[in-house]
Short mmCIF file of N, CA and C in Angstrom, two decimals:
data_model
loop_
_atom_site.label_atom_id
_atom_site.label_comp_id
_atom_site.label_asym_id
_atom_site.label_seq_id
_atom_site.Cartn_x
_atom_site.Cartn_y
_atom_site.Cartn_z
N UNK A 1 -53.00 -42.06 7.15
CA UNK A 1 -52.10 -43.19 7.22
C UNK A 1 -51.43 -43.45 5.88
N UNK A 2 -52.26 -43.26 4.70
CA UNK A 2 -51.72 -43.69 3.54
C UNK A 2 -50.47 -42.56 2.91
N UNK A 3 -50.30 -40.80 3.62
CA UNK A 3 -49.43 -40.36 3.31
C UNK A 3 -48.12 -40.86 4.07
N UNK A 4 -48.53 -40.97 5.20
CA UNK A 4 -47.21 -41.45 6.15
C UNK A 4 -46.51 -42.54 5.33
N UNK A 5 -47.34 -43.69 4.92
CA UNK A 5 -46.63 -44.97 4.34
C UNK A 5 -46.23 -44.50 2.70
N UNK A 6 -46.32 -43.32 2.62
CA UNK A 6 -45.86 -43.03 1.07
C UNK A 6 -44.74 -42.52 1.27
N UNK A 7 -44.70 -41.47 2.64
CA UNK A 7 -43.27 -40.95 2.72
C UNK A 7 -42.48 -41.62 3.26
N UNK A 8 -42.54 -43.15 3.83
CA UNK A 8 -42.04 -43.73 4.43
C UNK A 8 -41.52 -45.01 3.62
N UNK A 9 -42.10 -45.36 2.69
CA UNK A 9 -41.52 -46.63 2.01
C UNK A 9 -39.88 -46.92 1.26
N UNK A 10 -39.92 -45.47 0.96
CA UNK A 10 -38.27 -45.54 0.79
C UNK A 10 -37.26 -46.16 1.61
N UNK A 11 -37.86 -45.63 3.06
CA UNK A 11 -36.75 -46.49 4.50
C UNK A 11 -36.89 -47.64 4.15
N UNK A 12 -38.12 -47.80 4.54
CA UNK A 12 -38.36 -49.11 4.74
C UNK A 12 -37.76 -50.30 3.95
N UNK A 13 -38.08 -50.20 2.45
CA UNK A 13 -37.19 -50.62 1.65
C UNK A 13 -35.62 -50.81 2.12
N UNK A 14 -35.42 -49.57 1.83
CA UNK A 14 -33.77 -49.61 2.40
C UNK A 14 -33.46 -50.70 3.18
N UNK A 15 -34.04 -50.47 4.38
CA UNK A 15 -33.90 -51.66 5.76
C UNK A 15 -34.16 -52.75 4.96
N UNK A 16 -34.91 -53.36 4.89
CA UNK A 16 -35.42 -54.34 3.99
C UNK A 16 -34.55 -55.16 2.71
N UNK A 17 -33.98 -54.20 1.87
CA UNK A 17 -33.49 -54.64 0.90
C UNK A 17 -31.78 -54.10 0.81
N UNK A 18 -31.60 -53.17 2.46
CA UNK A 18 -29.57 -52.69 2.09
C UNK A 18 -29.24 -53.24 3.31
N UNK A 19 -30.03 -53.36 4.70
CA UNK A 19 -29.58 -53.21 5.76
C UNK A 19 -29.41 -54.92 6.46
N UNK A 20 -30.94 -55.65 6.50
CA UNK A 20 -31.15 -56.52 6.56
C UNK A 20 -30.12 -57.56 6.07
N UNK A 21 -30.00 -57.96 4.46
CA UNK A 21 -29.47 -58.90 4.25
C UNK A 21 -27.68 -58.88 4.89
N UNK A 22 -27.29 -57.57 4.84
CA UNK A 22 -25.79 -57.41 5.07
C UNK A 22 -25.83 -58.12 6.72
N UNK A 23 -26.66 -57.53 7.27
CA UNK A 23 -26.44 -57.31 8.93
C UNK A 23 -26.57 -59.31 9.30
N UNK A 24 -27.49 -59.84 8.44
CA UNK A 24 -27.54 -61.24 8.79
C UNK A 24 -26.10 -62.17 8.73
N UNK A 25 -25.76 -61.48 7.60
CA UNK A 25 -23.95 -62.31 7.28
C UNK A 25 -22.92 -61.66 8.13
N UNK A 26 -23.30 -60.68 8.88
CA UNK A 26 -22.14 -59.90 9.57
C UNK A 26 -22.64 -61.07 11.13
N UNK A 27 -23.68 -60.78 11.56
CA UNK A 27 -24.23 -61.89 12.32
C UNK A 27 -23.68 -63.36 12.47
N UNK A 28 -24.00 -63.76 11.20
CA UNK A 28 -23.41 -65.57 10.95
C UNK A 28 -21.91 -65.42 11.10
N UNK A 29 -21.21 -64.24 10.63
CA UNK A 29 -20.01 -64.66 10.56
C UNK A 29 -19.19 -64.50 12.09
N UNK A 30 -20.31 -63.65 12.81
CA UNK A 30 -19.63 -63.56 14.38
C UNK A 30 -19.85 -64.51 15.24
N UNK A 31 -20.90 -65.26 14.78
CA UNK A 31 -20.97 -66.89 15.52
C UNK A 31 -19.85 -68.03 14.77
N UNK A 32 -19.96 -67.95 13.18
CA UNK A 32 -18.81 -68.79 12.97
C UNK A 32 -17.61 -68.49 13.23
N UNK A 33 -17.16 -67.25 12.89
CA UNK A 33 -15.33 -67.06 13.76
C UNK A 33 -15.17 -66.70 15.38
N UNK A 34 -16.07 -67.51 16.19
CA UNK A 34 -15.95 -67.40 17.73
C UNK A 34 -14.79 -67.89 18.26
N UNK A 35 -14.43 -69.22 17.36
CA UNK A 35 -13.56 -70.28 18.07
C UNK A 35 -12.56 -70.18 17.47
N UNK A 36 -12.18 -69.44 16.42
CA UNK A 36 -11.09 -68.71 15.57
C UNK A 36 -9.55 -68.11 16.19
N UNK A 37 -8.65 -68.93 16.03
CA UNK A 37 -7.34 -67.86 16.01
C UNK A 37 -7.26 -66.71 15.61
N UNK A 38 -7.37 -65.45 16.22
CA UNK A 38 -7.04 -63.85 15.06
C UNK A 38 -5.66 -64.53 14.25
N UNK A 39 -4.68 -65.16 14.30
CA UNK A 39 -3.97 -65.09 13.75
C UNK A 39 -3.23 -66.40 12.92
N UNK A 40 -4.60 -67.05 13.21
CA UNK A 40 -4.95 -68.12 12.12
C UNK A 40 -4.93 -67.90 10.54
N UNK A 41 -4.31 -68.59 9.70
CA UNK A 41 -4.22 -68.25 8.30
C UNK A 41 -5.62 -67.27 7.56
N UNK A 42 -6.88 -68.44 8.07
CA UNK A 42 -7.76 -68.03 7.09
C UNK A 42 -8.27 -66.57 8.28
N UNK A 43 -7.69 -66.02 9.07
CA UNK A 43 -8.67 -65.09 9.22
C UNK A 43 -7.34 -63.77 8.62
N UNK A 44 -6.41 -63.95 9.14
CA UNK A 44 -5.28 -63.21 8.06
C UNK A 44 -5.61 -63.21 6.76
N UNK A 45 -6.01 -64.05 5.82
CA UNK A 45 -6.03 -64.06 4.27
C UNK A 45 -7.68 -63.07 4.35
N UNK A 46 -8.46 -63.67 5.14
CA UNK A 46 -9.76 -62.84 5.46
C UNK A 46 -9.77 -61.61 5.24
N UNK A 47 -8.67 -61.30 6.39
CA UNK A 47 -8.53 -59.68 6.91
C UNK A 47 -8.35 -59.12 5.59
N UNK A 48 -6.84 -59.44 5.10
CA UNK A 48 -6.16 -59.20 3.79
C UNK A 48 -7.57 -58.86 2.17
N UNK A 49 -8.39 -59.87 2.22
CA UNK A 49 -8.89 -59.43 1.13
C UNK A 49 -10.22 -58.63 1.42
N UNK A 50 -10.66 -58.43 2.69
CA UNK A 50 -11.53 -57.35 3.14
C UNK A 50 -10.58 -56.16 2.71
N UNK A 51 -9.59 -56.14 3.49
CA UNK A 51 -9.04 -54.88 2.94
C UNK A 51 -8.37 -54.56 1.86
N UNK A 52 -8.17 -55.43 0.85
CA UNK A 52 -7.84 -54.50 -0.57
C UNK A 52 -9.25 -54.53 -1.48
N UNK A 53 -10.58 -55.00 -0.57
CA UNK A 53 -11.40 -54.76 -1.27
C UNK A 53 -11.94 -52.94 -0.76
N UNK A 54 -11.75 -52.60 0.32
CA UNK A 54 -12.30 -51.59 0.34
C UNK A 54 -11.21 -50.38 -0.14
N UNK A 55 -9.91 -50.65 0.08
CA UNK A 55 -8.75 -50.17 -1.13
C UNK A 55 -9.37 -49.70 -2.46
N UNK A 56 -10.01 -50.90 -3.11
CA UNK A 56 -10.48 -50.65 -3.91
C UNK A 56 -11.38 -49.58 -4.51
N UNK A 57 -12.63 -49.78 -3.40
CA UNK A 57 -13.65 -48.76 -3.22
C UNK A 57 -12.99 -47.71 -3.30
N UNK A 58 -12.44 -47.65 -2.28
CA UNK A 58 -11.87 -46.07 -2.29
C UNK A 58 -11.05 -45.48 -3.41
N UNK A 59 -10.35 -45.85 -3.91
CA UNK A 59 -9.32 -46.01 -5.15
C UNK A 59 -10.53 -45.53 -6.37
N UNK A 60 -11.18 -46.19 -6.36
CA UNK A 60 -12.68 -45.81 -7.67
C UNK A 60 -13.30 -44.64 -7.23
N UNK A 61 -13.41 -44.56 -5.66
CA UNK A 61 -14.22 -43.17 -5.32
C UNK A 61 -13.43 -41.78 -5.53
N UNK A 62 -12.51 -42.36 -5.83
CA UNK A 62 -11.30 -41.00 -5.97
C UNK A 62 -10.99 -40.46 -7.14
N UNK A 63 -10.53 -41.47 -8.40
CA UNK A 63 -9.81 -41.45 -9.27
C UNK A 63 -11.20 -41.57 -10.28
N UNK A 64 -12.59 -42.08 -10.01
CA UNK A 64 -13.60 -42.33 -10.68
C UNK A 64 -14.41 -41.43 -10.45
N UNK A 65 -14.85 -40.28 -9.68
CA UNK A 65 -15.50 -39.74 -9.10
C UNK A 65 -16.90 -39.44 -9.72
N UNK A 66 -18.16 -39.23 -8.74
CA UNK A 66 -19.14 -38.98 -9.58
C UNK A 66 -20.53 -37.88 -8.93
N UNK A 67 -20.88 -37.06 -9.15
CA UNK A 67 -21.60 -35.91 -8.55
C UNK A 67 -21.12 -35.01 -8.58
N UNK A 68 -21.33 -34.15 -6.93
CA UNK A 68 -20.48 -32.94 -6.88
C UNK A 68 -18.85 -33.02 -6.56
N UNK A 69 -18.68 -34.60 -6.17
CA UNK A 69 -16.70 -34.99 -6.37
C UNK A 69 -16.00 -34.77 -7.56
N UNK A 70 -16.77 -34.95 -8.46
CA UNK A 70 -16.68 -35.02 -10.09
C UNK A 70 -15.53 -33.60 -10.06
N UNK A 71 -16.82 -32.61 -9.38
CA UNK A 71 -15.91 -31.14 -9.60
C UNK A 71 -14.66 -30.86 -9.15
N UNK A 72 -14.52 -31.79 -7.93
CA UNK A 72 -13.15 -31.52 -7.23
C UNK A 72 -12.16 -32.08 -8.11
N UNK A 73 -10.68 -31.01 -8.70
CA UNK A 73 -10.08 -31.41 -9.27
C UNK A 73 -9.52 -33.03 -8.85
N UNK A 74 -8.91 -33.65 -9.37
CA UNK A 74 -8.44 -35.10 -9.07
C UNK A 74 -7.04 -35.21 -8.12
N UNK A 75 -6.31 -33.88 -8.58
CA UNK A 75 -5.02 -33.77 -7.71
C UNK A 75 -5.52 -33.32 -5.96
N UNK A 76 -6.53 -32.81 -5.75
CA UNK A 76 -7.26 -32.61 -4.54
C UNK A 76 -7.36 -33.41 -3.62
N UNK A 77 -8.34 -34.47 -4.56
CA UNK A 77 -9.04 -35.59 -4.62
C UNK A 77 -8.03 -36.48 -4.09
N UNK A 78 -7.17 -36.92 -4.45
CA UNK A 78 -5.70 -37.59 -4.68
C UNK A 78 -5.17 -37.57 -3.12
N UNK A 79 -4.64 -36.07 -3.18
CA UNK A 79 -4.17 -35.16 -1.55
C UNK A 79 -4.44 -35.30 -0.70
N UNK A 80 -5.91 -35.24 -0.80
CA UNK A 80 -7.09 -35.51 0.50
C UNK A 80 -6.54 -36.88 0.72
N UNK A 81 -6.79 -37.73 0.00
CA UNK A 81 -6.58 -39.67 0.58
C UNK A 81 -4.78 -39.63 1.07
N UNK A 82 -3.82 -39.08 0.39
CA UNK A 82 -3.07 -38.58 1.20
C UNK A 82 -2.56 -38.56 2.40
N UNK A 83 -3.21 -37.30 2.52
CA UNK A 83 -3.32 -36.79 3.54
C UNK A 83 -3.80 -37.72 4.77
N UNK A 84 -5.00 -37.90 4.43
CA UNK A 84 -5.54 -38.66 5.82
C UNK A 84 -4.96 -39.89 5.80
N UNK A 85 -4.41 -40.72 5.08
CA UNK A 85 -3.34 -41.94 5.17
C UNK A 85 -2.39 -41.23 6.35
N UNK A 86 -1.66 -40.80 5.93
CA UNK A 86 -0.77 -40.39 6.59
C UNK A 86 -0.85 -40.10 8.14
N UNK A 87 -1.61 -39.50 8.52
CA UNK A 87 -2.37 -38.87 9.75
C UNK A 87 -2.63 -40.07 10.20
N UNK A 88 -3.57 -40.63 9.62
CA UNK A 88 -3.83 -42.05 9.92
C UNK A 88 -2.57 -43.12 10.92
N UNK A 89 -1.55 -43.45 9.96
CA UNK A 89 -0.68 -43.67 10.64
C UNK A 89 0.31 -43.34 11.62
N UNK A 90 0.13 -41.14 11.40
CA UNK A 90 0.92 -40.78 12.65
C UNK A 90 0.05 -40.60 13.82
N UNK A 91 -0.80 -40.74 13.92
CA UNK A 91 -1.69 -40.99 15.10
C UNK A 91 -1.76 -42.70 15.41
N UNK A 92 -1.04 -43.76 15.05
CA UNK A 92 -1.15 -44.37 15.77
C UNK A 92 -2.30 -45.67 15.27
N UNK A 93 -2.57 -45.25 13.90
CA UNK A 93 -3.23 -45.75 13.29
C UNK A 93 -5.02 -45.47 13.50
N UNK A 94 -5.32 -44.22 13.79
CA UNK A 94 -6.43 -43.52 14.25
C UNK A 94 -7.09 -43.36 13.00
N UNK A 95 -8.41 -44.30 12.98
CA UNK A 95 -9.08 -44.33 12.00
C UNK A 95 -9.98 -42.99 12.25
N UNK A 96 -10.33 -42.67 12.75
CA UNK A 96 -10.85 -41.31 13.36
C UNK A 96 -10.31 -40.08 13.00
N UNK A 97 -9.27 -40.17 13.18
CA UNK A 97 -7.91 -39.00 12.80
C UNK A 97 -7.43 -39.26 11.31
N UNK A 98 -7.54 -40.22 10.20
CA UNK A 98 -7.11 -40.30 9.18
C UNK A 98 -8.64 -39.91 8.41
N UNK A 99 -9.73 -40.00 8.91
CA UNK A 99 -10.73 -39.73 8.08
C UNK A 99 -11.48 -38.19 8.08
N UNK A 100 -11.35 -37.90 9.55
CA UNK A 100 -11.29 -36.22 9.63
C UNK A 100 -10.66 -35.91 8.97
N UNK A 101 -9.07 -35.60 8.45
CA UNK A 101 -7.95 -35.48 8.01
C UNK A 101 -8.62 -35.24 6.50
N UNK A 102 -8.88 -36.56 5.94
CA UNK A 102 -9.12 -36.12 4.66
C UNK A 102 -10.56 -35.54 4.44
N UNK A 103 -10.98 -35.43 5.31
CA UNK A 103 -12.61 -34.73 5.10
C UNK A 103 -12.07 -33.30 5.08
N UNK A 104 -11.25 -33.07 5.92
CA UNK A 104 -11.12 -31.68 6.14
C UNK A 104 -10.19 -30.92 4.98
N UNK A 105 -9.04 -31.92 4.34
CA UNK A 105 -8.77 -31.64 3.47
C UNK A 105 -9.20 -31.45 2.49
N UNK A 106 -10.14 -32.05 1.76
CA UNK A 106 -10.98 -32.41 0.95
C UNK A 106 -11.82 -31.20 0.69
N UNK A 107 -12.44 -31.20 2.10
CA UNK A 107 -13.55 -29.63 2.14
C UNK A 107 -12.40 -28.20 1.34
N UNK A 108 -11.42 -28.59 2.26
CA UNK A 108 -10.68 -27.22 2.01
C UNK A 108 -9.90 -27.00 0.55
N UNK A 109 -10.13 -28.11 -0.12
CA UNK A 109 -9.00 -28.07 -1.62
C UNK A 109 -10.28 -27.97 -2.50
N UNK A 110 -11.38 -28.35 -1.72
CA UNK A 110 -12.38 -27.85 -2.95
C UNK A 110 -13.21 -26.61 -3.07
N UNK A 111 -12.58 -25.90 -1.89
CA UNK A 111 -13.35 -24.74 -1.55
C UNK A 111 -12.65 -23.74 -2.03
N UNK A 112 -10.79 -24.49 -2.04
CA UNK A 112 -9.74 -23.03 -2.44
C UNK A 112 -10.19 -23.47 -4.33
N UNK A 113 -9.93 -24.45 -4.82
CA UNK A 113 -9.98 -25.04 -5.91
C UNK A 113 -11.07 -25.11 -7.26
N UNK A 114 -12.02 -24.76 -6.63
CA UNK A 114 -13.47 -25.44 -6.83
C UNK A 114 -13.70 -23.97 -7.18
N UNK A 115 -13.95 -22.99 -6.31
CA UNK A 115 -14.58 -21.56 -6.26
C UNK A 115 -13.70 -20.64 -7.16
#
């Protein structure tokens, strides 16, 4: 029992200390915006700074890179987000289709690039 809970405390943690606290505020916030206009100010200004926060993220994961991204030149790097923007919007706004897009790009500029 005591190896199982050795190889196991890492999850657990995780759940515990990444999964838990997020999932409770994603929770509260689907009971407080029930009675909400979608197109009520504050859930527009909402929307708006959710998304230039993850803009953000991404913008740092690109231009900041760190591991084996590090290696992928930056003009790649760059292409790939690109790329799947684009796709993104000619599909219709297919979040599905803009993120394959740059995965696949991505794989492939670091494979011609990289090697």
């Amino acid at each position: 029992m005591n190896a199982v809970w050795t190889e196991l405390w890492p999850y657990l943690a995780l759940i515990l200390v990444g999964y838990l606290p997020n999932e409770m505020w994603r929770a509260l916030g689907l009971v407080l915006a029930r009675g909400l206009n979608e197109d009520s100010e504050v859930v527009v200004w909402s929307r708006a700074v959710a998304t230039a926060i993850l803009a953000g993220v991404i913008a740092k994961l690109v231009v900041f890179s760190s591991g084996a991204l590090a290696d992928v030149p930056l003009g790649v790097r760059v292409g790939a987000a690109v790329c799947g923007f684009l796709i993104f919007l000619a599909a219709k706004r297919s979040v599905f289709a803009g993120v394959l897009t740059g995965e696949v790009t991505l794989l492939l500029g670091a494979y011609l690039f990289v090697h």
